[in-house]
């Protein structure tokens, strides 16, 4: 029975790309563009805003951005070249270096997500003692572990000559064909790599974010009680203000759930198909469709493009920094835009003013409760 590599070679020996290869190439090209632009924006925000640099999560996000950028300029373009040429990009030594980077950067980025989830858990569950529990020194120690962890697996794979061009994924990575002589050693290594990286991070994220969700829901219930009591006391409140408070109460219940679902959901969707394919490849006697292998690799690459939005650019601090940078580039004064917003708010203000102030206070209180989620 043909191996996956032989099957891919036989399909690509004609030198022409089929429809699936064209779609995969366009998908990788789009991922490269989005990943480069979004991660560069995150890096610029980190360098421009001193408040972001002072925060402990900023170190984890910086490490994640560093890994994503390196993947976007090293592994992804070579996978694109492999798909277009249906062949081996570069020599064996060069491919081993790229394979080392693939293993190191993927492992490092996954562990950075685990570190971010632990940081969010401490910030929400222990808000009063957060700054004493999580300091920059602690973050540096955690990042040191992620680098050592990633370096160990990458070095073992390189020294054992298990890295090479894998036609199933059209990329330089762990290669079953090169590891045939290792037998059980390669199987144990691959299973340990994914268990101590992907599975460990998934467990940590589920445990920490579910605890965060539990605390967030308790905060929402307390805020809902305060909101209803205020609405009862303000008998002369305008109906539109009352309706707005009820709508914000409903949105507040869903906000934490949506964010946590995004954190865990993007991780599972992007990495699970690739990890499962890797495990199945070890034990399956038959060949795996190379189009599926490339697609699972594209999903893993797509995490580098989604991370800037999931962890950074959709947060208020980064959005404000982006607005300041945009105004600076366009030579617009931020005071003008803030004046227009303030003027619009005054024209749409509800009279009498006292109910409007109460609603504003309730909104700010709910925002402060959930700012770490």
mmCIF file of C-alpha atoms in Angstrom:
data_model
loop_
_atom_site.group_PDB
_atom_site.id
_atom_site.type_symbol
_atom_site.label_atom_id
_atom_site.label_comp_id
_atom_site.label_asym_id
_atom_site.label_seq_id
_atom_site.Cartn_x
_atom_site.Cartn_y
_atom_site.Cartn_z
ATOM 1 C CA UNK A 1 0.000 0.000 0.000
ATOM 2 C CA UNK A 2 1.280 3.461 -0.877
ATOM 3 C CA UNK A 3 2.422 5.775 1.822
ATOM 4 C CA UNK A 4 1.077 9.325 2.043
ATOM 5 C CA UNK A 5 4.370 10.690 0.703
ATOM 6 C CA UNK A 6 4.337 8.397 -2.326
ATOM 7 C CA UNK A 7 0.700 9.216 -2.989
ATOM 8 C CA UNK A 8 1.396 12.941 -2.877
ATOM 9 C CA UNK A 9 4.411 12.542 -5.173
ATOM 10 C CA UNK A 10 2.393 10.576 -7.683
ATOM 11 C CA UNK A 11 -0.325 13.246 -7.680
ATOM 12 C CA UNK A 12 2.152 16.105 -8.006
ATOM 13 C CA UNK A 13 4.536 14.515 -10.475
ATOM 14 C CA UNK A 14 2.742 16.154 -13.372
ATOM 15 C CA UNK A 15 3.763 19.596 -12.166
ATOM 16 C CA UNK A 16 0.210 20.973 -12.431
ATOM 17 C CA UNK A 17 -1.925 22.177 -9.542
ATOM 18 C CA UNK A 18 -5.423 20.842 -9.108
ATOM 19 C CA UNK A 19 -8.337 22.838 -7.677
ATOM 20 C CA UNK A 20 -7.681 21.714 -4.096
ATOM 21 C CA UNK A 21 -4.032 22.841 -4.286
ATOM 22 C CA UNK A 22 -5.059 26.219 -5.700
ATOM 23 C CA UNK A 23 -7.600 26.746 -2.906
ATOM 24 C CA UNK A 24 -5.052 25.703 -0.272
ATOM 25 C CA UNK A 25 -2.435 28.047 -1.771
ATOM 26 C CA UNK A 26 -4.829 30.990 -1.744
ATOM 27 C CA UNK A 27 -5.835 30.132 1.818
ATOM 28 C CA UNK A 28 -2.220 30.078 3.019
ATOM 29 C CA UNK A 29 -1.487 33.312 1.158
ATOM 30 C CA UNK A 30 -4.422 34.996 2.885
ATOM 31 C CA UNK A 31 -3.306 33.650 6.264
ATOM 32 C CA UNK A 32 0.215 35.002 5.687
ATOM 33 C CA UNK A 33 -1.060 38.486 4.817
ATOM 34 C CA UNK A 34 -3.511 38.696 7.736
ATOM 35 C CA UNK A 35 -1.017 37.225 10.193
ATOM 36 C CA UNK A 36 1.762 39.612 9.210
ATOM 37 C CA UNK A 37 -0.401 42.727 9.289
ATOM 38 C CA UNK A 38 -2.263 41.934 12.519
ATOM 39 C CA UNK A 39 0.794 40.781 14.470
ATOM 40 C CA UNK A 40 2.801 43.807 13.328
ATOM 41 C CA UNK A 41 -0.016 46.054 14.569
ATOM 42 C CA UNK A 42 0.066 44.296 17.957
ATOM 43 C CA UNK A 43 3.831 44.762 18.124
ATOM 44 C CA UNK A 44 3.519 48.459 17.257
ATOM 45 C CA UNK A 45 0.874 48.936 19.953
ATOM 46 C CA UNK A 46 3.128 47.227 22.483
ATOM 47 C CA UNK A 47 6.063 49.491 21.612
ATOM 48 C CA UNK A 48 3.960 52.672 21.436
ATOM 49 C CA UNK A 49 1.855 52.335 24.590
ATOM 50 C CA UNK A 50 3.848 52.287 27.874
ATOM 51 C CA UNK A 51 0.782 51.119 29.816
ATOM 52 C CA UNK A 52 0.644 47.906 27.772
ATOM 53 C CA UNK A 53 4.344 47.313 28.384
ATOM 54 C CA UNK A 54 3.853 47.682 32.141
ATOM 55 C CA UNK A 55 1.221 44.946 32.269
ATOM 56 C CA UNK A 56 2.298 41.347 32.916
ATOM 57 C CA UNK A 57 0.038 39.838 30.181
ATOM 58 C CA UNK A 58 1.855 42.070 27.706
ATOM 59 C CA UNK A 59 4.940 39.844 28.011
ATOM 60 C CA UNK A 60 2.928 36.745 27.150
ATOM 61 C CA UNK A 61 1.275 38.519 24.216
ATOM 62 C CA UNK A 62 4.678 39.766 23.034
ATOM 63 C CA UNK A 63 6.044 36.210 23.083
ATOM 64 C CA UNK A 64 2.980 34.926 21.226
ATOM 65 C CA UNK A 65 3.302 37.711 18.646
ATOM 66 C CA UNK A 66 6.994 36.914 18.184
ATOM 67 C CA UNK A 67 6.210 33.245 17.467
ATOM 68 C CA UNK A 68 3.378 34.121 15.077
ATOM 69 C CA UNK A 69 5.526 36.578 13.119
ATOM 70 C CA UNK A 70 8.367 34.080 12.719
ATOM 71 C CA UNK A 71 5.944 31.430 11.509
ATOM 72 C CA UNK A 72 4.483 33.888 9.019
ATOM 73 C CA UNK A 73 7.885 34.592 7.433
ATOM 74 C CA UNK A 74 9.427 31.109 7.636
ATOM 75 C CA UNK A 75 7.113 28.099 7.715
ATOM 76 C CA UNK A 76 4.054 29.457 5.938
ATOM 77 C CA UNK A 77 5.845 30.744 2.807
ATOM 78 C CA UNK A 78 7.707 27.438 2.410
ATOM 79 C CA UNK A 79 4.448 25.519 2.657
ATOM 80 C CA UNK A 80 3.061 27.791 -0.038
ATOM 81 C CA UNK A 81 6.119 27.115 -2.216
ATOM 82 C CA UNK A 82 5.743 23.376 -1.630
ATOM 83 C CA UNK A 83 2.141 23.494 -2.795
ATOM 84 C CA UNK A 84 2.865 25.584 -5.873
ATOM 85 C CA UNK A 85 5.890 23.570 -7.006
ATOM 86 C CA UNK A 86 4.609 20.194 -5.697
ATOM 87 C CA UNK A 87 8.122 19.512 -4.517
ATOM 88 C CA UNK A 88 10.807 19.896 -1.898
ATOM 89 C CA UNK A 89 11.671 23.578 -1.190
ATOM 90 C CA UNK A 90 15.408 23.889 -0.476
ATOM 91 C CA UNK A 91 17.929 21.301 0.613
ATOM 92 C CA UNK A 92 17.780 18.765 3.424
ATOM 93 C CA UNK A 93 19.764 20.899 5.892
ATOM 94 C CA UNK A 94 17.643 23.967 5.202
ATOM 95 C CA UNK A 95 14.453 21.934 5.655
ATOM 96 C CA UNK A 96 15.674 20.631 9.004
ATOM 97 C CA UNK A 97 16.220 24.202 10.212
ATOM 98 C CA UNK A 98 12.704 25.141 9.110
ATOM 99 C CA UNK A 99 11.352 21.982 10.752
ATOM 100 C CA UNK A 100 13.114 22.942 13.979
ATOM 101 C CA UNK A 101 11.424 26.359 13.831
ATOM 102 C CA UNK A 102 8.056 24.763 13.094
ATOM 103 C CA UNK A 103 8.211 22.540 16.188
ATOM 104 C CA UNK A 104 9.696 25.251 18.413
ATOM 105 C CA UNK A 105 7.361 28.091 17.400
ATOM 106 C CA UNK A 106 4.178 26.008 17.465
ATOM 107 C CA UNK A 107 4.986 24.570 20.895
ATOM 108 C CA UNK A 108 6.000 27.975 22.262
ATOM 109 C CA UNK A 109 2.850 29.705 21.015
ATOM 110 C CA UNK A 110 0.585 26.987 22.451
ATOM 111 C CA UNK A 111 2.223 27.233 25.877
ATOM 112 C CA UNK A 112 1.909 31.039 25.740
ATOM 113 C CA UNK A 113 -1.868 30.609 25.459
ATOM 114 C CA UNK A 114 -1.814 28.456 28.596
ATOM 115 C CA UNK A 115 0.141 31.207 30.387
ATOM 116 C CA UNK A 116 -2.416 33.823 29.296
ATOM 117 C CA UNK A 117 -5.297 31.705 30.588
ATOM 118 C CA UNK A 118 -3.613 31.309 33.988
ATOM 119 C CA UNK A 119 -3.005 35.076 34.125
ATOM 120 C CA UNK A 120 -6.680 35.810 33.383
ATOM 121 C CA UNK A 121 -7.761 33.294 36.026
ATOM 122 C CA UNK A 122 -5.632 34.918 38.726
ATOM 123 C CA UNK A 123 -6.781 38.406 37.668
ATOM 124 C CA UNK A 124 -10.484 37.525 37.934
ATOM 125 C CA UNK A 125 -10.528 35.064 40.833
ATOM 126 C CA UNK A 126 -7.964 36.916 42.977
ATOM 127 C CA UNK A 127 -8.304 40.562 41.893
ATOM 128 C CA UNK A 128 -7.074 42.103 45.166
ATOM 129 C CA UNK A 129 -3.878 40.049 45.310
ATOM 130 C CA UNK A 130 -3.251 39.844 41.557
ATOM 131 C CA UNK A 131 -0.267 42.216 41.493
ATOM 132 C CA UNK A 132 1.423 40.349 44.329
ATOM 133 C CA UNK A 133 0.746 36.920 42.794
ATOM 134 C CA UNK A 134 1.676 37.702 39.169
ATOM 135 C CA UNK A 135 4.722 39.940 38.743
ATOM 136 C CA UNK A 136 7.059 40.551 35.836
ATOM 137 C CA UNK A 137 9.606 38.252 37.422
ATOM 138 C CA UNK A 138 7.040 35.452 37.532
ATOM 139 C CA UNK A 139 6.126 36.084 33.896
ATOM 140 C CA UNK A 140 9.788 35.859 32.870
ATOM 141 C CA UNK A 141 10.095 32.527 34.697
ATOM 142 C CA UNK A 142 7.010 31.177 32.926
ATOM 143 C CA UNK A 143 8.324 32.330 29.545
ATOM 144 C CA UNK A 144 11.666 30.741 30.348
ATOM 145 C CA UNK A 145 9.904 27.430 30.908
ATOM 146 C CA UNK A 146 8.001 27.722 27.601
ATOM 147 C CA UNK A 147 11.268 28.328 25.740
ATOM 148 C CA UNK A 148 13.068 25.443 27.471
ATOM 149 C CA UNK A 149 10.100 23.119 26.897
ATOM 150 C CA UNK A 150 9.936 24.037 23.208
ATOM 151 C CA UNK A 151 13.695 23.916 22.737
ATOM 152 C CA UNK A 152 13.971 20.431 24.252
ATOM 153 C CA UNK A 153 11.437 18.829 21.912
ATOM 154 C CA UNK A 154 12.824 20.658 18.877
ATOM 155 C CA UNK A 155 16.414 19.697 19.712
ATOM 156 C CA UNK A 156 15.541 16.029 20.247
ATOM 157 C CA UNK A 157 13.742 15.892 16.899
ATOM 158 C CA UNK A 158 16.680 17.569 15.133
ATOM 159 C CA UNK A 159 19.380 15.416 16.718
ATOM 160 C CA UNK A 160 17.387 12.268 15.941
ATOM 161 C CA UNK A 161 17.005 13.343 12.263
ATOM 162 C CA UNK A 162 13.222 13.132 12.478
ATOM 163 C CA UNK A 163 12.717 16.458 10.722
ATOM 164 C CA UNK A 164 12.277 16.711 6.978
ATOM 165 C CA UNK A 165 9.848 17.559 4.219
ATOM 166 C CA UNK A 166 6.533 15.853 4.901
ATOM 167 C CA UNK A 167 4.490 15.628 1.702
ATOM 168 C CA UNK A 168 1.308 14.961 3.672
ATOM 169 C CA UNK A 169 1.437 18.517 5.068
ATOM 170 C CA UNK A 170 3.538 20.061 2.273
ATOM 171 C CA UNK A 171 5.867 21.493 4.912
ATOM 172 C CA UNK A 172 9.145 20.893 6.700
ATOM 173 C CA UNK A 173 8.180 19.276 9.987
ATOM 174 C CA UNK A 174 8.261 15.923 11.797
ATOM 175 C CA UNK A 175 8.468 13.281 9.081
ATOM 176 C CA UNK A 176 7.358 9.675 9.542
ATOM 177 C CA UNK A 177 9.383 8.481 6.555
ATOM 178 C CA UNK A 178 12.650 9.740 8.078
ATOM 179 C CA UNK A 179 11.707 8.222 11.467
ATOM 180 C CA UNK A 180 10.877 4.718 10.222
ATOM 181 C CA UNK A 181 14.054 3.246 11.675
ATOM 182 C CA UNK A 182 13.296 4.752 15.103
ATOM 183 C CA UNK A 183 10.081 2.757 15.453
ATOM 184 C CA UNK A 184 8.557 3.106 18.916
ATOM 185 C CA UNK A 185 10.885 5.937 19.900
ATOM 186 C CA UNK A 186 9.342 8.271 17.333
ATOM 187 C CA UNK A 187 5.830 7.217 18.361
ATOM 188 C CA UNK A 188 6.576 7.913 22.036
ATOM 189 C CA UNK A 189 8.170 11.251 21.149
ATOM 190 C CA UNK A 190 5.228 12.389 19.001
ATOM 191 C CA UNK A 191 2.605 11.345 21.558
ATOM 192 C CA UNK A 192 4.560 13.003 24.388
ATOM 193 C CA UNK A 193 4.961 16.198 22.356
ATOM 194 C CA UNK A 194 1.236 16.575 21.732
ATOM 195 C CA UNK A 195 0.184 15.447 25.229
ATOM 196 C CA UNK A 196 2.572 17.795 27.036
ATOM 197 C CA UNK A 197 1.806 20.683 24.698
ATOM 198 C CA UNK A 198 -1.641 20.583 23.077
ATOM 199 C CA UNK A 199 -3.498 18.407 25.600
ATOM 200 C CA UNK A 200 -1.902 20.067 28.636
ATOM 201 C CA UNK A 201 -2.749 23.540 27.340
ATOM 202 C CA UNK A 202 -6.314 22.501 26.499
ATOM 203 C CA UNK A 203 -6.849 21.183 30.038
ATOM 204 C CA UNK A 204 -5.353 24.331 31.582
ATOM 205 C CA UNK A 205 -7.500 26.595 29.394
ATOM 206 C CA UNK A 206 -10.701 24.692 30.144
ATOM 207 C CA UNK A 207 -10.108 24.663 33.906
ATOM 208 C CA UNK A 208 -9.038 28.300 34.215
ATOM 209 C CA UNK A 209 -11.562 29.847 31.816
ATOM 210 C CA UNK A 210 -14.472 27.870 33.275
ATOM 211 C CA UNK A 211 -13.549 29.208 36.725
ATOM 212 C CA UNK A 212 -13.362 32.696 35.212
ATOM 213 C CA UNK A 213 -16.811 32.184 33.678
ATOM 214 C CA UNK A 214 -18.198 31.090 37.046
ATOM 215 C CA UNK A 215 -16.880 34.230 38.741
ATOM 216 C CA UNK A 216 -18.103 36.429 35.886
ATOM 217 C CA UNK A 217 -21.607 35.020 36.162
ATOM 218 C CA UNK A 218 -21.674 35.677 39.893
ATOM 219 C CA UNK A 219 -20.612 39.285 39.211
ATOM 220 C CA UNK A 220 -23.357 39.595 36.612
ATOM 221 C CA UNK A 221 -25.984 38.342 39.066
ATOM 222 C CA UNK A 222 -24.858 40.879 41.659
ATOM 223 C CA UNK A 223 -24.918 43.686 39.106
ATOM 224 C CA UNK A 224 -28.354 42.563 37.911
ATOM 225 C CA UNK A 225 -29.686 42.809 41.469
ATOM 226 C CA UNK A 226 -28.285 46.334 41.828
ATOM 227 C CA UNK A 227 -29.733 47.297 38.449
ATOM 228 C CA UNK A 228 -33.231 46.035 39.291
ATOM 229 C CA UNK A 229 -33.175 47.728 42.698
ATOM 230 C CA UNK A 230 -32.172 51.009 41.072
ATOM 231 C CA UNK A 231 -34.918 50.713 38.464
ATOM 232 C CA UNK A 232 -37.491 50.124 41.202
ATOM 233 C CA UNK A 233 -36.340 53.157 43.184
ATOM 234 C CA UNK A 234 -36.300 55.450 40.135
ATOM 235 C CA UNK A 235 -40.053 55.471 39.562
ATOM 236 C CA UNK A 236 -39.869 58.521 37.282
ATOM 237 C CA UNK A 237 -37.210 57.020 35.023
ATOM 238 C CA UNK A 238 -37.774 57.417 31.310
ATOM 239 C CA UNK A 239 -38.963 54.201 29.593
ATOM 240 C CA UNK A 240 -36.136 54.344 27.062
ATOM 241 C CA UNK A 241 -33.537 54.408 29.843
ATOM 242 C CA UNK A 242 -35.222 51.480 31.584
ATOM 243 C CA UNK A 243 -35.237 49.503 28.338
ATOM 244 C CA UNK A 244 -31.572 50.295 27.733
ATOM 245 C CA UNK A 245 -30.667 49.044 31.217
ATOM 246 C CA UNK A 246 -32.515 45.792 30.597
ATOM 247 C CA UNK A 247 -30.789 45.332 27.235
ATOM 248 C CA UNK A 248 -27.361 45.941 28.785
ATOM 249 C CA UNK A 249 -28.235 43.453 31.512
ATOM 250 C CA UNK A 250 -28.948 40.816 28.866
ATOM 251 C CA UNK A 251 -25.761 41.615 26.926
ATOM 252 C CA UNK A 252 -23.691 41.474 30.107
ATOM 253 C CA UNK A 253 -24.748 37.888 30.683
ATOM 254 C CA UNK A 254 -23.518 36.844 27.243
ATOM 255 C CA UNK A 255 -20.307 38.887 27.091
ATOM 256 C CA UNK A 256 -18.152 36.671 29.305
ATOM 257 C CA UNK A 257 -19.534 33.484 27.738
ATOM 258 C CA UNK A 258 -18.783 34.732 24.225
ATOM 259 C CA UNK A 259 -15.214 35.740 25.093
ATOM 260 C CA UNK A 260 -14.367 32.467 26.811
ATOM 261 C CA UNK A 261 -15.983 30.477 24.007
ATOM 262 C CA UNK A 262 -13.760 32.386 21.582
ATOM 263 C CA UNK A 263 -10.583 31.643 23.575
ATOM 264 C CA UNK A 264 -11.236 27.911 23.826
ATOM 265 C CA UNK A 265 -13.085 27.538 20.516
ATOM 266 C CA UNK A 266 -10.374 29.013 18.304
ATOM 267 C CA UNK A 267 -7.743 26.870 20.017
ATOM 268 C CA UNK A 268 -9.739 23.658 19.530
ATOM 269 C CA UNK A 269 -10.811 24.381 15.951
ATOM 270 C CA UNK A 270 -7.332 25.372 14.777
ATOM 271 C CA UNK A 271 -5.158 22.734 16.452
ATOM 272 C CA UNK A 272 -7.346 19.665 17.034
ATOM 273 C CA UNK A 273 -7.563 18.481 13.381
ATOM 274 C CA UNK A 274 -3.790 18.735 12.960
ATOM 275 C CA UNK A 275 -3.004 16.924 16.233
ATOM 276 C CA UNK A 276 -5.512 14.149 15.545
ATOM 277 C CA UNK A 277 -4.106 13.706 12.037
ATOM 278 C CA UNK A 278 -0.605 13.439 13.510
ATOM 279 C CA UNK A 279 -1.705 10.717 15.946
ATOM 280 C CA UNK A 280 -3.703 8.822 13.330
ATOM 281 C CA UNK A 281 -0.695 8.976 10.986
ATOM 282 C CA UNK A 282 1.363 7.061 13.558
ATOM 283 C CA UNK A 283 -0.993 4.115 13.903
ATOM 284 C CA UNK A 284 -2.952 4.029 10.645
ATOM 285 C CA UNK A 285 -1.821 1.225 8.275
ATOM 286 C CA UNK A 286 -3.226 3.082 5.271
ATOM 287 C CA UNK A 287 -2.470 6.464 3.768
ATOM 288 C CA UNK A 288 -4.112 9.757 4.697
ATOM 289 C CA UNK A 289 -5.464 12.018 2.002
ATOM 290 C CA UNK A 290 -2.774 14.693 1.448
ATOM 291 C CA UNK A 291 -5.444 17.332 0.816
ATOM 292 C CA UNK A 292 -6.739 16.754 4.338
ATOM 293 C CA UNK A 293 -3.189 16.919 5.699
ATOM 294 C CA UNK A 294 -2.596 20.296 4.026
ATOM 295 C CA UNK A 295 -5.981 21.570 5.209
ATOM 296 C CA UNK A 296 -5.237 20.598 8.829
ATOM 297 C CA UNK A 297 -1.891 22.382 8.551
ATOM 298 C CA UNK A 298 -3.650 25.485 7.206
ATOM 299 C CA UNK A 299 -5.977 25.426 10.220
ATOM 300 C CA UNK A 300 -2.956 25.300 12.534
ATOM 301 C CA UNK A 301 -1.420 28.233 10.647
ATOM 302 C CA UNK A 302 -4.669 30.196 10.917
ATOM 303 C CA UNK A 303 -4.226 30.423 14.695
ATOM 304 C CA UNK A 304 -1.335 32.816 14.076
ATOM 305 C CA UNK A 305 -3.736 35.074 12.151
ATOM 306 C CA UNK A 306 -6.551 34.905 14.718
ATOM 307 C CA UNK A 307 -4.463 35.321 17.893
ATOM 308 C CA UNK A 308 -3.938 39.105 17.494
ATOM 309 C CA UNK A 309 -7.708 39.641 17.379
ATOM 310 C CA UNK A 310 -8.585 37.111 20.093
ATOM 311 C CA UNK A 311 -6.019 38.298 22.642
ATOM 312 C CA UNK A 312 -5.196 41.888 21.714
ATOM 313 C CA UNK A 313 -6.771 44.015 19.001
ATOM 314 C CA UNK A 314 -10.386 43.590 20.143
ATOM 315 C CA UNK A 315 -9.560 44.801 23.656
ATOM 316 C CA UNK A 316 -10.250 48.440 24.525
ATOM 317 C CA UNK A 317 -6.642 49.330 25.354
ATOM 318 C CA UNK A 318 -5.340 48.145 22.008
ATOM 319 C CA UNK A 319 -8.225 49.718 20.106
ATOM 320 C CA UNK A 320 -7.577 53.079 21.740
ATOM 321 C CA UNK A 321 -3.883 52.782 20.886
ATOM 322 C CA UNK A 322 -4.737 51.949 17.275
ATOM 323 C CA UNK A 323 -7.034 54.984 17.103
ATOM 324 C CA UNK A 324 -4.291 57.239 18.476
ATOM 325 C CA UNK A 325 -1.807 55.862 15.951
ATOM 326 C CA UNK A 326 -4.299 56.295 13.110
ATOM 327 C CA UNK A 327 -4.987 59.890 14.144
ATOM 328 C CA UNK A 328 -1.266 60.549 14.372
ATOM 329 C CA UNK A 329 -0.616 59.092 10.917
ATOM 330 C CA UNK A 330 -3.534 60.989 9.389
ATOM 331 C CA UNK A 331 -2.471 64.110 11.312
ATOM 332 C CA UNK A 332 -5.849 64.414 12.986
ATOM 333 C CA UNK A 333 -6.258 65.646 16.537
ATOM 334 C CA UNK A 334 -7.913 63.079 18.815
ATOM 335 C CA UNK A 335 -9.584 65.995 20.581
ATOM 336 C CA UNK A 336 -11.708 66.660 17.497
ATOM 337 C CA UNK A 337 -13.084 63.133 17.371
ATOM 338 C CA UNK A 338 -13.703 63.109 21.144
ATOM 339 C CA UNK A 339 -15.434 66.499 20.859
ATOM 340 C CA UNK A 340 -17.748 65.135 18.166
ATOM 341 C CA UNK A 341 -18.598 62.102 20.293
ATOM 342 C CA UNK A 342 -19.237 64.294 23.337
ATOM 343 C CA UNK A 343 -21.369 66.709 21.325
ATOM 344 C CA UNK A 344 -23.404 63.819 19.913
ATOM 345 C CA UNK A 345 -23.903 62.435 23.414
ATOM 346 C CA UNK A 346 -25.193 65.798 24.619
ATOM 347 C CA UNK A 347 -27.720 66.085 21.802
ATOM 348 C CA UNK A 348 -29.071 62.593 22.479
ATOM 349 C CA UNK A 349 -29.077 62.913 26.274
ATOM 350 C CA UNK A 350 -32.317 61.991 28.030
ATOM 351 C CA UNK A 351 -34.037 64.417 30.353
ATOM 352 C CA UNK A 352 -34.252 64.520 33.290
ATOM 353 C CA UNK A 353 -30.507 64.019 33.721
ATOM 354 C CA UNK A 354 -30.500 62.078 37.000
ATOM 355 C CA UNK A 355 -31.723 58.744 35.500
ATOM 356 C CA UNK A 356 -29.171 59.100 32.716
ATOM 357 C CA UNK A 357 -26.373 59.500 35.273
ATOM 358 C CA UNK A 358 -27.520 56.397 37.125
ATOM 359 C CA UNK A 359 -27.498 54.389 33.928
ATOM 360 C CA UNK A 360 -23.995 55.610 33.133
ATOM 361 C CA UNK A 361 -22.776 54.588 36.576
ATOM 362 C CA UNK A 362 -24.283 51.134 36.165
ATOM 363 C CA UNK A 363 -22.553 50.715 32.814
ATOM 364 C CA UNK A 364 -19.177 51.753 34.209
ATOM 365 C CA UNK A 365 -19.610 49.434 37.184
ATOM 366 C CA UNK A 366 -20.316 46.458 34.935
ATOM 367 C CA UNK A 367 -17.332 47.323 32.760
ATOM 368 C CA UNK A 368 -15.010 47.421 35.761
ATOM 369 C CA UNK A 369 -16.275 44.042 36.956
ATOM 370 C CA UNK A 370 -15.472 42.345 33.679
ATOM 371 C CA UNK A 371 -12.380 44.157 32.447
ATOM 372 C CA UNK A 372 -10.068 41.194 33.158
ATOM 373 C CA UNK A 373 -12.240 38.632 31.333
#
